[in-house]
PDB file of C-alpha atoms in Angstrom:
ATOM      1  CA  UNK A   1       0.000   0.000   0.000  1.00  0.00           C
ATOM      2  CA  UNK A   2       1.288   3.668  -1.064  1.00  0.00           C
ATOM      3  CA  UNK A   3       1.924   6.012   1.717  1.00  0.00           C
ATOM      4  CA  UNK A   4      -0.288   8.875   2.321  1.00  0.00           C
ATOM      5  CA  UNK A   5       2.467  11.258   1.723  1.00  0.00           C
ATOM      6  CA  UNK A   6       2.395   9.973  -1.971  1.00  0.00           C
ATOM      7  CA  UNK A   7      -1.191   9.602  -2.349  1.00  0.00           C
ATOM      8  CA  UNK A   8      -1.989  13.243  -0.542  1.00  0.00           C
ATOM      9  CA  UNK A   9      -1.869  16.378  -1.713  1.00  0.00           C
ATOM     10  CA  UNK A  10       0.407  18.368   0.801  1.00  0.00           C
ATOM     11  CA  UNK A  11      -1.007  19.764   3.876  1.00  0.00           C
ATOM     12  CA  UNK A  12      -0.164  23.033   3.006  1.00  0.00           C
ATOM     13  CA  UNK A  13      -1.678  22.590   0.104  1.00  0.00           C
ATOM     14  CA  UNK A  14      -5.188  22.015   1.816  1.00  0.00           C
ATOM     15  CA  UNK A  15      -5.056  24.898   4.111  1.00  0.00           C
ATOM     16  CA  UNK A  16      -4.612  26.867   1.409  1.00  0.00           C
ATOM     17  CA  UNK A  17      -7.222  25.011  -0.789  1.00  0.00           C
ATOM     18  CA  UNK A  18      -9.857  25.377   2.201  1.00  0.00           C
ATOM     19  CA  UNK A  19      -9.212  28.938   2.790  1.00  0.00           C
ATOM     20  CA  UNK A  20      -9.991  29.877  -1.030  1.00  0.00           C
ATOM     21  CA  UNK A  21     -13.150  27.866  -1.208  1.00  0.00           C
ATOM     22  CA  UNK A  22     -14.480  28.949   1.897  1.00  0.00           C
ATOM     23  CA  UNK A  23     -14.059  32.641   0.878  1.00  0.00           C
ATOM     24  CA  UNK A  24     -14.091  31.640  -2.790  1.00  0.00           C
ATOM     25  CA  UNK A  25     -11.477  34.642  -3.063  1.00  0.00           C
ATOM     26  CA  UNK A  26      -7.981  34.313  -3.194  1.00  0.00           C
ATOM     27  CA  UNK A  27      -7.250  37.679  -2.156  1.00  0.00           C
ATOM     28  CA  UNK A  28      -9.221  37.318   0.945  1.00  0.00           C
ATOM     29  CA  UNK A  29      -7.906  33.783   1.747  1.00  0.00           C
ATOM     30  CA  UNK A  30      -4.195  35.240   1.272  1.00  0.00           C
ATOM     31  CA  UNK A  31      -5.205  37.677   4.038  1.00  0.00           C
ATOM     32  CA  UNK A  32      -6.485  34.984   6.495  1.00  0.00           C
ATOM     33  CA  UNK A  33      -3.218  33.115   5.391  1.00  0.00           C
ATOM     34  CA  UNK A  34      -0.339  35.784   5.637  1.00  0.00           C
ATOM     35  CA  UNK A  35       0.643  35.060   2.070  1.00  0.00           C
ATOM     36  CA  UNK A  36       0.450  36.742  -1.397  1.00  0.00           C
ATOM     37  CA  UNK A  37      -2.430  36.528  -3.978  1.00  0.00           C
ATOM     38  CA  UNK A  38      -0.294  35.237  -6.328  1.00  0.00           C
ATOM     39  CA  UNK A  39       0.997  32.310  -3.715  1.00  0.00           C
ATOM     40  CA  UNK A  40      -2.710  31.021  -3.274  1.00  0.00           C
ATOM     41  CA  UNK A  41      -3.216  31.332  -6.909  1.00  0.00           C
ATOM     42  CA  UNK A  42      -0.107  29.014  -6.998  1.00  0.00           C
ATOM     43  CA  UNK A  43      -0.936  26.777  -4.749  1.00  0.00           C
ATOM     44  CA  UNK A  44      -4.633  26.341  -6.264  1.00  0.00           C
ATOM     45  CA  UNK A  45      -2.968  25.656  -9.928  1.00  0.00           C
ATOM     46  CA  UNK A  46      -0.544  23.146  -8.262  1.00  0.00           C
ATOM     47  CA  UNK A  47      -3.446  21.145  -6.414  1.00  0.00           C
ATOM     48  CA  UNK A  48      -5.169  21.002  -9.405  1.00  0.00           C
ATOM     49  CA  UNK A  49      -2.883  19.734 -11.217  1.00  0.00           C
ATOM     50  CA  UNK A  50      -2.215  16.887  -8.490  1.00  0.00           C
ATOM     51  CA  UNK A  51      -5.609  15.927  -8.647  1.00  0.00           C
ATOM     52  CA  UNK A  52      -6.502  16.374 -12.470  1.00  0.00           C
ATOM     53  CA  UNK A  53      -9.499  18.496 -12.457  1.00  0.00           C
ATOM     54  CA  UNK A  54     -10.293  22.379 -12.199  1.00  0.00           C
ATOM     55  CA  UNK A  55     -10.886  23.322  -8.352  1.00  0.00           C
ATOM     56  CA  UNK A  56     -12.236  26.458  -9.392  1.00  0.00           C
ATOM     57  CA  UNK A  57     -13.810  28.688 -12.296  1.00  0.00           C
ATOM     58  CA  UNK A  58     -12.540  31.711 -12.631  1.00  0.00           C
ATOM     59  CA  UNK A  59     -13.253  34.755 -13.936  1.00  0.00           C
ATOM     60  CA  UNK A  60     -12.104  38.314 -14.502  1.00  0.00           C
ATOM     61  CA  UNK A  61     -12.553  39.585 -10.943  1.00  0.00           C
ATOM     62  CA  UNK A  62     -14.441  36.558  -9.137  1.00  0.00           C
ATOM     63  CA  UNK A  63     -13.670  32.562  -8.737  1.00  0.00           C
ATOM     64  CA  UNK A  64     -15.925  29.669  -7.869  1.00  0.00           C
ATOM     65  CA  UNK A  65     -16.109  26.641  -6.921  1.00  0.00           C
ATOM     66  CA  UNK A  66     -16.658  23.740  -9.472  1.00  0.00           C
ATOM     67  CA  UNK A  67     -18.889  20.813  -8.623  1.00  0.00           C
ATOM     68  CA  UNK A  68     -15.774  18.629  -7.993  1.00  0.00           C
ATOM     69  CA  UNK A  69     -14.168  21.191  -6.338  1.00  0.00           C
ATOM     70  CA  UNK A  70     -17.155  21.766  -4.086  1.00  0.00           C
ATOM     71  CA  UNK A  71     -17.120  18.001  -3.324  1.00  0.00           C
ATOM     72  CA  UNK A  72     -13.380  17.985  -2.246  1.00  0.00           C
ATOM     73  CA  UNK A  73     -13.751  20.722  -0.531  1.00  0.00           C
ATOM     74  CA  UNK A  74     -16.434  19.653   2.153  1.00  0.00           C
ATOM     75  CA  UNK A  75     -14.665  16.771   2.957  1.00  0.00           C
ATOM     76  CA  UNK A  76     -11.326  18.646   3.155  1.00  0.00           C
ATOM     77  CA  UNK A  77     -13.298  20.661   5.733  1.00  0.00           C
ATOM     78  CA  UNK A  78     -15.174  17.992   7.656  1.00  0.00           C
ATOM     79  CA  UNK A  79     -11.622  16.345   7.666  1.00  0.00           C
ATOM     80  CA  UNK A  80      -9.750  19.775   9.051  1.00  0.00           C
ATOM     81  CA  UNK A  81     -12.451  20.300  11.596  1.00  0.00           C
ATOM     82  CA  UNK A  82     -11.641  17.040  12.886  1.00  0.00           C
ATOM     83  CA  UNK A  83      -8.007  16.968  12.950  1.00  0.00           C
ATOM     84  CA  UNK A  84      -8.355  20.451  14.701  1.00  0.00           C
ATOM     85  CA  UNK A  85     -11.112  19.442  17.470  1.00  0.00           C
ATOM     86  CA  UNK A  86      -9.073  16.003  18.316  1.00  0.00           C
ATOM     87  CA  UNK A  87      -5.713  18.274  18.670  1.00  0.00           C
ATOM     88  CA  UNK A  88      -8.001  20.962  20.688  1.00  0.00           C
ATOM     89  CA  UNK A  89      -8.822  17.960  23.000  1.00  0.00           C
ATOM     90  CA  UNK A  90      -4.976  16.603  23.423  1.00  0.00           C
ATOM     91  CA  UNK A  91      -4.294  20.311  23.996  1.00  0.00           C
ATOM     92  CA  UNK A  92      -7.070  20.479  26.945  1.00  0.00           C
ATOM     93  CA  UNK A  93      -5.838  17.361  28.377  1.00  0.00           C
ATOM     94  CA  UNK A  94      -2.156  18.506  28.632  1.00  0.00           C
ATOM     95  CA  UNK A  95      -3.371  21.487  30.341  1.00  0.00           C
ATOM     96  CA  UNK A  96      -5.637  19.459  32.854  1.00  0.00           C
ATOM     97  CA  UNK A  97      -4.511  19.484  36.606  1.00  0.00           C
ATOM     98  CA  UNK A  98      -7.449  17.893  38.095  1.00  0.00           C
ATOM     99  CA  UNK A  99      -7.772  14.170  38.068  1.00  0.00           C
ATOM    100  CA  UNK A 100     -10.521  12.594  39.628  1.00  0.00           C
ATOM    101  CA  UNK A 101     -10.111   9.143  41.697  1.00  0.00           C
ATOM    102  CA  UNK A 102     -13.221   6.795  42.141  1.00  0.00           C
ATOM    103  CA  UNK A 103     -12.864   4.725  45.629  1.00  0.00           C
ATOM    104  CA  UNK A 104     -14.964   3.707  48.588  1.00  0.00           C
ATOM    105  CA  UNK A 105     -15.275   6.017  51.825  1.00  0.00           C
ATOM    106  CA  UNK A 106     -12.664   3.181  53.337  1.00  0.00           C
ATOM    107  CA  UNK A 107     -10.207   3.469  51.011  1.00  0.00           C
ATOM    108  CA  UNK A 108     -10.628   7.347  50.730  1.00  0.00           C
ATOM    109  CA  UNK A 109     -10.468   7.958  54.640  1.00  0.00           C
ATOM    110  CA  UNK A 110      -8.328   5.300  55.640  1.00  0.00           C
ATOM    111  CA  UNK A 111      -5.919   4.661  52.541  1.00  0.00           C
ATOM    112  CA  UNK A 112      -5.438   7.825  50.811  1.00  0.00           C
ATOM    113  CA  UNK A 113      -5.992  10.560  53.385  1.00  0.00           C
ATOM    114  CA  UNK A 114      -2.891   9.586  55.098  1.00  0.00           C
ATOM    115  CA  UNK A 115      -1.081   9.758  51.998  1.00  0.00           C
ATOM    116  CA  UNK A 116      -2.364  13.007  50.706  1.00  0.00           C
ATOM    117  CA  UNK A 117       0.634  14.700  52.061  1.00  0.00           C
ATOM    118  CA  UNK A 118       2.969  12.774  50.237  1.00  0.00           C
ATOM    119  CA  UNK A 119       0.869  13.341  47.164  1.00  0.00           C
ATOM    120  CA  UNK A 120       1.085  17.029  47.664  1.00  0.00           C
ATOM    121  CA  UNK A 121       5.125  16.365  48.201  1.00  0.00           C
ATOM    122  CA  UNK A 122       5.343  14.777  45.014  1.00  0.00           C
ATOM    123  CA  UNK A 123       2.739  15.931  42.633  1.00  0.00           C
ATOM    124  CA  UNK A 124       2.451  19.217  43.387  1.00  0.00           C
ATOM    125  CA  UNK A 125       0.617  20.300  40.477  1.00  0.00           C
ATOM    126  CA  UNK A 126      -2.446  18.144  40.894  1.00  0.00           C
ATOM    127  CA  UNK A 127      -5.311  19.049  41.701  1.00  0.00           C
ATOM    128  CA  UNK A 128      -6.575  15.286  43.074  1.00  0.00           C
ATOM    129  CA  UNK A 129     -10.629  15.264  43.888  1.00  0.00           C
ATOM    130  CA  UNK A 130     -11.767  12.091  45.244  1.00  0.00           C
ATOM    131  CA  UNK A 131     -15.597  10.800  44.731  1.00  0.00           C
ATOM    132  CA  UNK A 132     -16.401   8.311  47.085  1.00  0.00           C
ATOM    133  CA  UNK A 133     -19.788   5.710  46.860  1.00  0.00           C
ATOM    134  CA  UNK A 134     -21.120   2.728  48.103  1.00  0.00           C
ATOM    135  CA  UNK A 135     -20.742   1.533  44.810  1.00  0.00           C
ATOM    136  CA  UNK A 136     -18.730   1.179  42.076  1.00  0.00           C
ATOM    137  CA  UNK A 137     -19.274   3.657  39.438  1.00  0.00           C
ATOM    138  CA  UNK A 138     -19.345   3.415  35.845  1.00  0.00           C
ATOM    139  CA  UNK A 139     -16.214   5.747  35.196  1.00  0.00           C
ATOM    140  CA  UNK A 140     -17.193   5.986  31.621  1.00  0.00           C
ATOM    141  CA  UNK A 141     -20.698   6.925  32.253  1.00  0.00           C
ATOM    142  CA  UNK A 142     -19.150   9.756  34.913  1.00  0.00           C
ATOM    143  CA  UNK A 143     -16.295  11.111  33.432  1.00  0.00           C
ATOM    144  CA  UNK A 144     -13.770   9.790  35.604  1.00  0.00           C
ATOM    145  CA  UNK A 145     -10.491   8.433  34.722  1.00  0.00           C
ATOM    146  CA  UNK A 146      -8.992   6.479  37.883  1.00  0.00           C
ATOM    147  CA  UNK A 147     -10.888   4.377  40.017  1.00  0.00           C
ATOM    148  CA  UNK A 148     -10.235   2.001  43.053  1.00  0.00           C
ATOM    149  CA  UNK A 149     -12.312  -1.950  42.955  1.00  0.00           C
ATOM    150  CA  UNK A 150     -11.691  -4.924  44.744  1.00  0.00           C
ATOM    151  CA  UNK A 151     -12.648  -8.292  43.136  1.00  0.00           C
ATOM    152  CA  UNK A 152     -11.663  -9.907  39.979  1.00  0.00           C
ATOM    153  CA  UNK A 153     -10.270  -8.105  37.218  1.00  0.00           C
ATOM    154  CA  UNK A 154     -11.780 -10.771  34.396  1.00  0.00           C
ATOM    155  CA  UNK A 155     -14.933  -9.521  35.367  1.00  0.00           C
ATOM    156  CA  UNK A 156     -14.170  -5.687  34.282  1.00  0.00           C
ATOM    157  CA  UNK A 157     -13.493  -5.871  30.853  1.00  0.00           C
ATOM    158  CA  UNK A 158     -14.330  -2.554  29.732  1.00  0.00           C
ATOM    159  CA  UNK A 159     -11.158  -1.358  32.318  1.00  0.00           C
ATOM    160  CA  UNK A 160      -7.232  -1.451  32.177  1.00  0.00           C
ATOM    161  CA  UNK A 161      -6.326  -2.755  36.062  1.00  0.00           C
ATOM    162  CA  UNK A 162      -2.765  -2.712  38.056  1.00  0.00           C
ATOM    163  CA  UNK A 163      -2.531  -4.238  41.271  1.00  0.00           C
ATOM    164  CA  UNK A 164      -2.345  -1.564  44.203  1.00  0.00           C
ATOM    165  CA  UNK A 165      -2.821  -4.501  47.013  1.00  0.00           C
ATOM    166  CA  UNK A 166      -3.661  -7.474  48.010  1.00  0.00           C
ATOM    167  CA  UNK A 167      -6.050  -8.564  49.872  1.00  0.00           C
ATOM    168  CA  UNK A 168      -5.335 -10.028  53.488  1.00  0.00           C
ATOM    169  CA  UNK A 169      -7.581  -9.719  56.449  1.00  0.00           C
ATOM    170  CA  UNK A 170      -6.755 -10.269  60.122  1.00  0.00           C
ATOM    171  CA  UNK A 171      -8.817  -9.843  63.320  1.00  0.00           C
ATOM    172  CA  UNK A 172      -8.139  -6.736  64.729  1.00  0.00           C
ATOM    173  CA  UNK A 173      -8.779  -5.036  68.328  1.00  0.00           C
ATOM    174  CA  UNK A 174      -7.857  -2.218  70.448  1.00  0.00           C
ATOM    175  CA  UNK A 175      -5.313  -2.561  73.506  1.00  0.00           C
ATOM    176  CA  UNK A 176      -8.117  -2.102  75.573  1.00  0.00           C
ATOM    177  CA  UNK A 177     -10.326  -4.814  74.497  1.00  0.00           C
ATOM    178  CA  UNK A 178      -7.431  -7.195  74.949  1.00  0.00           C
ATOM    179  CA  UNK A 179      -6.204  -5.725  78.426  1.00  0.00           C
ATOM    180  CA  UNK A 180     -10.213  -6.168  79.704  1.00  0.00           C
ATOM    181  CA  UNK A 181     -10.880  -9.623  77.631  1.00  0.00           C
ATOM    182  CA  UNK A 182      -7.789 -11.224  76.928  1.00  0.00           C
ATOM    183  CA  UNK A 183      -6.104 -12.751  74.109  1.00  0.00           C
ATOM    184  CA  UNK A 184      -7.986 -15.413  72.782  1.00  0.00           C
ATOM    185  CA  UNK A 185      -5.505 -18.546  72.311  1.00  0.00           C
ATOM    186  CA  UNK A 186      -6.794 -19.661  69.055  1.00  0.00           C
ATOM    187  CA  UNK A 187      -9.788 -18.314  66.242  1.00  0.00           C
ATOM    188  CA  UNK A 188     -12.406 -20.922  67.994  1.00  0.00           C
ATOM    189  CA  UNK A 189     -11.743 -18.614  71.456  1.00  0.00           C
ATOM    190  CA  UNK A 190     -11.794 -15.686  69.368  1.00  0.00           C
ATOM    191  CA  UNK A 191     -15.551 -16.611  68.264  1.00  0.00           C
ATOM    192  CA  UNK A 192     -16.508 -15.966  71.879  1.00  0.00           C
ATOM    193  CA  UNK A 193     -15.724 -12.509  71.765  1.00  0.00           C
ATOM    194  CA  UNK A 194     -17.725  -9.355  70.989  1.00  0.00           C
ATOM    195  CA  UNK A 195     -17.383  -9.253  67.378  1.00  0.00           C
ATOM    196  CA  UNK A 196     -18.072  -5.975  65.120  1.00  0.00           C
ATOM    197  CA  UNK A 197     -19.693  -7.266  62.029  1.00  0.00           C
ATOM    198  CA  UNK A 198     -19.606  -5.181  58.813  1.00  0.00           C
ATOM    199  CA  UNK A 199     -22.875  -4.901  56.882  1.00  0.00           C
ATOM    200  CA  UNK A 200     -21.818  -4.561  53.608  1.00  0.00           C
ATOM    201  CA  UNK A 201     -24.617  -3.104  52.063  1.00  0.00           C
ATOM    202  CA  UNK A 202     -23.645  -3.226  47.865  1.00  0.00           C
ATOM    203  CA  UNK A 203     -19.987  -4.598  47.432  1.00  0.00           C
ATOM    204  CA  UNK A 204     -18.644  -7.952  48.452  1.00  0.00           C
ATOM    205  CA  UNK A 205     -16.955  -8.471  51.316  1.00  0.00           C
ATOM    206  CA  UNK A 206     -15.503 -10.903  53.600  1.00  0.00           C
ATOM    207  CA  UNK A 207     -17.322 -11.474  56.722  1.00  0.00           C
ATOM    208  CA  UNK A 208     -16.675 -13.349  60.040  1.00  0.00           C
ATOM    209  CA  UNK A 209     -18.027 -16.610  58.970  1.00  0.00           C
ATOM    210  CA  UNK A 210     -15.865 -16.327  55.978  1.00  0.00           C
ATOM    211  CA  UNK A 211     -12.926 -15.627  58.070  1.00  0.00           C
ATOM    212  CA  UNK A 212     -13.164 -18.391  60.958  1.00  0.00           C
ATOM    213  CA  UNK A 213     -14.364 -20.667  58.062  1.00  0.00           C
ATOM    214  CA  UNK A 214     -10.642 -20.187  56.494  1.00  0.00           C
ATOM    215  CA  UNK A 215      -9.247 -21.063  60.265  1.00  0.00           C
ATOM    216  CA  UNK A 216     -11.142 -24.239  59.949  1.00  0.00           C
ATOM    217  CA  UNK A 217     -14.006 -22.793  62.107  1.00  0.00           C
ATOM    218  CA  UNK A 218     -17.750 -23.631  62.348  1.00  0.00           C
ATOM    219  CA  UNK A 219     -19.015 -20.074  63.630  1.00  0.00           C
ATOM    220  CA  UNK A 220     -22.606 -19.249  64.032  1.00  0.00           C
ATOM    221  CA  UNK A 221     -23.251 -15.018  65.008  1.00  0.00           C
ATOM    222  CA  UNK A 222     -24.541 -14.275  68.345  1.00  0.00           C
ATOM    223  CA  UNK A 223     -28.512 -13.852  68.509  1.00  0.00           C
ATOM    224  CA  UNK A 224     -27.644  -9.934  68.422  1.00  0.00           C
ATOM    225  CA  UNK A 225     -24.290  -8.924  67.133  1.00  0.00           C
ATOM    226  CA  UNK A 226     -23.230  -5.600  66.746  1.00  0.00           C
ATOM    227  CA  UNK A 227     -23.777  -4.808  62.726  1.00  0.00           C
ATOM    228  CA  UNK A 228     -22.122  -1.713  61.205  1.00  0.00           C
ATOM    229  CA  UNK A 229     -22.620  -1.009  57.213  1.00  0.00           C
ATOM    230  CA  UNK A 230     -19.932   1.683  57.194  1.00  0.00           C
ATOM    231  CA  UNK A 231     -16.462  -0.030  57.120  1.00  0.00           C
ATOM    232  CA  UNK A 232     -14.951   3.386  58.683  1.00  0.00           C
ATOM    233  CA  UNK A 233     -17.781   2.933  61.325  1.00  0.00           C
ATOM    234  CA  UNK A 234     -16.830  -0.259  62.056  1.00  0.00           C
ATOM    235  CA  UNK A 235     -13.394   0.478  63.126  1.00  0.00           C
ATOM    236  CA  UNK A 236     -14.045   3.497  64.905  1.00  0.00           C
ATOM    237  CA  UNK A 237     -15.659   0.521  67.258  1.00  0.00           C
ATOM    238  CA  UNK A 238     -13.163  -1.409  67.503  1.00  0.00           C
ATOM    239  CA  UNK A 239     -10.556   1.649  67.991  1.00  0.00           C
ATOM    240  CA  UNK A 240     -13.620   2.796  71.247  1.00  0.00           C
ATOM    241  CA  UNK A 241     -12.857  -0.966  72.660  1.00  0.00           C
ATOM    242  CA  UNK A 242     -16.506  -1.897  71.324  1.00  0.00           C
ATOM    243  CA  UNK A 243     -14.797  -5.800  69.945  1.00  0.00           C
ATOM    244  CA  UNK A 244     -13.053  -7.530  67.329  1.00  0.00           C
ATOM    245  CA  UNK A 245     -13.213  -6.471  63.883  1.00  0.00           C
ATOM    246  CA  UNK A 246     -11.696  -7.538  60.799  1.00  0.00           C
ATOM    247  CA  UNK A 247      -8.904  -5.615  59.344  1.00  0.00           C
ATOM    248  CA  UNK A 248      -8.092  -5.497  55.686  1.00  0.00           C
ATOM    249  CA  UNK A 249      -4.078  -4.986  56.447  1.00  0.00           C
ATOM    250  CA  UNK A 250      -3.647  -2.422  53.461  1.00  0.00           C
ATOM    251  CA  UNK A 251      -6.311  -0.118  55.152  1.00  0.00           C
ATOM    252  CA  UNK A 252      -5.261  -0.259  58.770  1.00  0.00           C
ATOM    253  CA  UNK A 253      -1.015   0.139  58.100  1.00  0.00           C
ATOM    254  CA  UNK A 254      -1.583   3.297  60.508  1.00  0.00           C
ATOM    255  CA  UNK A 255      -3.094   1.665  63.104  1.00  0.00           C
ATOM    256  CA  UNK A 256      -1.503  -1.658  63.389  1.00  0.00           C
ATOM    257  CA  UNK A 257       2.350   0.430  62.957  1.00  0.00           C
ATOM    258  CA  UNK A 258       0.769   2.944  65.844  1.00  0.00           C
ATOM    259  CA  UNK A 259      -0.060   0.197  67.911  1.00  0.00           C
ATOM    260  CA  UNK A 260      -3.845   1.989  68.188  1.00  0.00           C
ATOM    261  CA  UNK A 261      -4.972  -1.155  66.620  1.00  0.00           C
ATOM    262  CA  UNK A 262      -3.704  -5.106  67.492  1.00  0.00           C
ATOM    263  CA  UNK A 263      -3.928  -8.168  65.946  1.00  0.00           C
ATOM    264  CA  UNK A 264      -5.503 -10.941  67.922  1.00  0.00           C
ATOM    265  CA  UNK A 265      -4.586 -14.105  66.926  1.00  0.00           C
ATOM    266  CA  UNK A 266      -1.981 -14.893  64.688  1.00  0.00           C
ATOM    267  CA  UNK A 267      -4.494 -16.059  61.801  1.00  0.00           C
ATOM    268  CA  UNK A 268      -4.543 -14.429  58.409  1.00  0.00           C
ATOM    269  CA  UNK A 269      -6.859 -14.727  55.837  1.00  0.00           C
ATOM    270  CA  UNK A 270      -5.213 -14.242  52.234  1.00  0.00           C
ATOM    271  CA  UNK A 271      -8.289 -13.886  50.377  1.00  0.00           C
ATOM    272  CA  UNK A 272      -6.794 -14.641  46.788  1.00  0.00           C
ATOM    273  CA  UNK A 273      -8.395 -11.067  46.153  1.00  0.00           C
ATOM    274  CA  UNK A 274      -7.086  -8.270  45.808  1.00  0.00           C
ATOM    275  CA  UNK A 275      -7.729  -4.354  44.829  1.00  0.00           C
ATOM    276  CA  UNK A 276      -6.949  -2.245  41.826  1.00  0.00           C
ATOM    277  CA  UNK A 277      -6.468   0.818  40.149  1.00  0.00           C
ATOM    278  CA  UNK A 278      -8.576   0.583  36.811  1.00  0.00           C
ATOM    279  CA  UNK A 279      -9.536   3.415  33.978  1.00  0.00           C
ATOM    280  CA  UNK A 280     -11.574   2.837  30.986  1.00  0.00           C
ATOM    281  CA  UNK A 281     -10.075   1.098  27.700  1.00  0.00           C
ATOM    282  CA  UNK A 282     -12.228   3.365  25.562  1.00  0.00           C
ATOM    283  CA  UNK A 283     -10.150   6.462  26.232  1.00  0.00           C
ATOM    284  CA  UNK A 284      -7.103   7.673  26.945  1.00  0.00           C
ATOM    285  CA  UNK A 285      -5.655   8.554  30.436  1.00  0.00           C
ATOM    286  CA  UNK A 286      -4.479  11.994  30.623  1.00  0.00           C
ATOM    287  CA  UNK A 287      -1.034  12.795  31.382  1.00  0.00           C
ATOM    288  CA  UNK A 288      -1.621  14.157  35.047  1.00  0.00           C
ATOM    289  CA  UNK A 289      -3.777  10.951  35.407  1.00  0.00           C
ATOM    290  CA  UNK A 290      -0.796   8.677  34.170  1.00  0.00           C
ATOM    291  CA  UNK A 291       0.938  10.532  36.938  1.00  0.00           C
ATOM    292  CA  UNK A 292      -1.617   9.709  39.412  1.00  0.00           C
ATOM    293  CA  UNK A 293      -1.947   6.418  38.754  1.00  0.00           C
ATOM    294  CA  UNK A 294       1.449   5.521  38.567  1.00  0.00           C
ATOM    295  CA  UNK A 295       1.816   6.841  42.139  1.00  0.00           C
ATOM    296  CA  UNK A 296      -0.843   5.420  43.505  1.00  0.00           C
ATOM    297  CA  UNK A 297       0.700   1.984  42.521  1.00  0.00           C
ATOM    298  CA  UNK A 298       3.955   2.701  43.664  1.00  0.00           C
ATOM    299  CA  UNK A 299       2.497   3.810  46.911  1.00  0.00           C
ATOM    300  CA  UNK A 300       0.918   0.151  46.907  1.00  0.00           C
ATOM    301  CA  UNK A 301       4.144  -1.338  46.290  1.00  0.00           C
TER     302      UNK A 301
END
């Protein structure tokens, strides 16, 4: 197949060719252009003779369009107004600052807030905005390039995804739970406990029958646990002594390294999970986003 460069008239060429039969002047299209009468008139006669047909008629004082000429030249326009709206766009997003980030309150309040210093440290021209839900949005549908999702990435194809963590989940409480109830010596103790549960109420989560279930536990609930369907809620509990929650270990690094927050047995639950930074296949991640994104991973390790 011949290159475009051989089968194309030059650019040039068109600019000038679009200019003269949108004016269907050549002294008026030399104005627009910054160039000579004469240098249009050259450049029409040159096109013309690329192509083998008359662009224009002309007469004495006046030129017009011919019918093949008026052909070429709405698609050489449709063509230029689409070359110059897609550059318009890459232009906008090289100028963008603020990048949006998808996640739930948890990860927000308890992942990123902590970090947004270092963000500030190292991206200081980013604008980050943060939208948090109880679900996970369609970041097509909204306009937003970065988002946070636990699960399985085979089940997002519409979405690029890079592994930020994974997902592990111990039984967490506060020193003074365990100074006033003990430390249980293994999870079937541990079931005897006060127990924060987290009511999940639209994503998937592991629960405590899940948990003691992977510790080769039978558990059955209490006839009244305490139920909490705000994941932030639920450790505020367990940071007031109110029991045992689980702790996803990529959430709670503050509070485990601070010592605000202990493990209680020594049973982890690698879920074979894990979460993700995604962003739509259908378009392309803006610069400042790339920058985001790659941050946020390197921040997950």
């Amino acid at each position: 197949m011949q290159s475009y460069r051989k089968l194309l008239p030059s650019a040039s060429a068109l600019f000038v060719f679009e200019a003269a039969g949108r004016h269907e002047n050549f002294t008026r299209a030399a104005a627009e252009l910054g160039m000579t009468q004469a240098a249009v008139s050259y450049a029409v006669r040159t096109l013309e003779a690329q192509l083998g047909v008359p662009l224009f008629n002309r007469s004495h004082r006046a030129v017009e369009l011919t019918e093949a000429g008026a052909r070429f030249h709405a698609d050489v326009s449709a063509g230029l107004a689409r070359i110059q709206k897609s550059a318009e766009a890459m232009r906008v997003k090289g100028r963008e600052t603020n990048v949006t980030l998808s996640a739930s309150t948890a990860f927000a309040s308890m992942w990123m807030l902590p970090r947004i210093p270092k963000l500030r440290e190292d991206l200081p021209d980013i604008d980050l905005r943060i939208q948090t839900s109880v679900r996970d949005l369609d970041l097509e549908e909204e306009g937003i390039p970065l988002g946070i999702r636990g699960g399985d990435p085979s089940g997002w194809p519409e979405y690029h995804a890079a592994l930020l963590a994974k997902e592990v989940v111990t039984a967490v409480a506060s020193p003074a739970f365990i100074d006033q109830n003990g430390l249980p010596q293994s999870p079937s103790e541990l079931a005897r406990l006060r127990l924060i549960h987290l009511d999940e109420p639209v994503r998937e989560a592991c629960d405590w029958k899940e948990w003691f279930q992977s510790a080769g536990v039978s558990y059955q609930p209490h006839s009244r646990p305490l139920a909490i369907n705000d994941y932030v809620l639920v450790i505020q509990a367990a940071l007031a002594g109110q029991g045992v929650a689980l702790g996803w270990q990529h959430l709670l690094e503050s509070q485990l390294s601070s010592g605000a927050l202990l493990p209680v047995t020594s049973h982890t639950y690698h879920t074979g999970g894990a979460f993700y930074v995604v962003w739509p296949r259908s378009r392309e991640l803006s610069m400042p986003a790339q920058r985001v994104r790659d941050w946020l991973l390197a921040q997950g390790g």
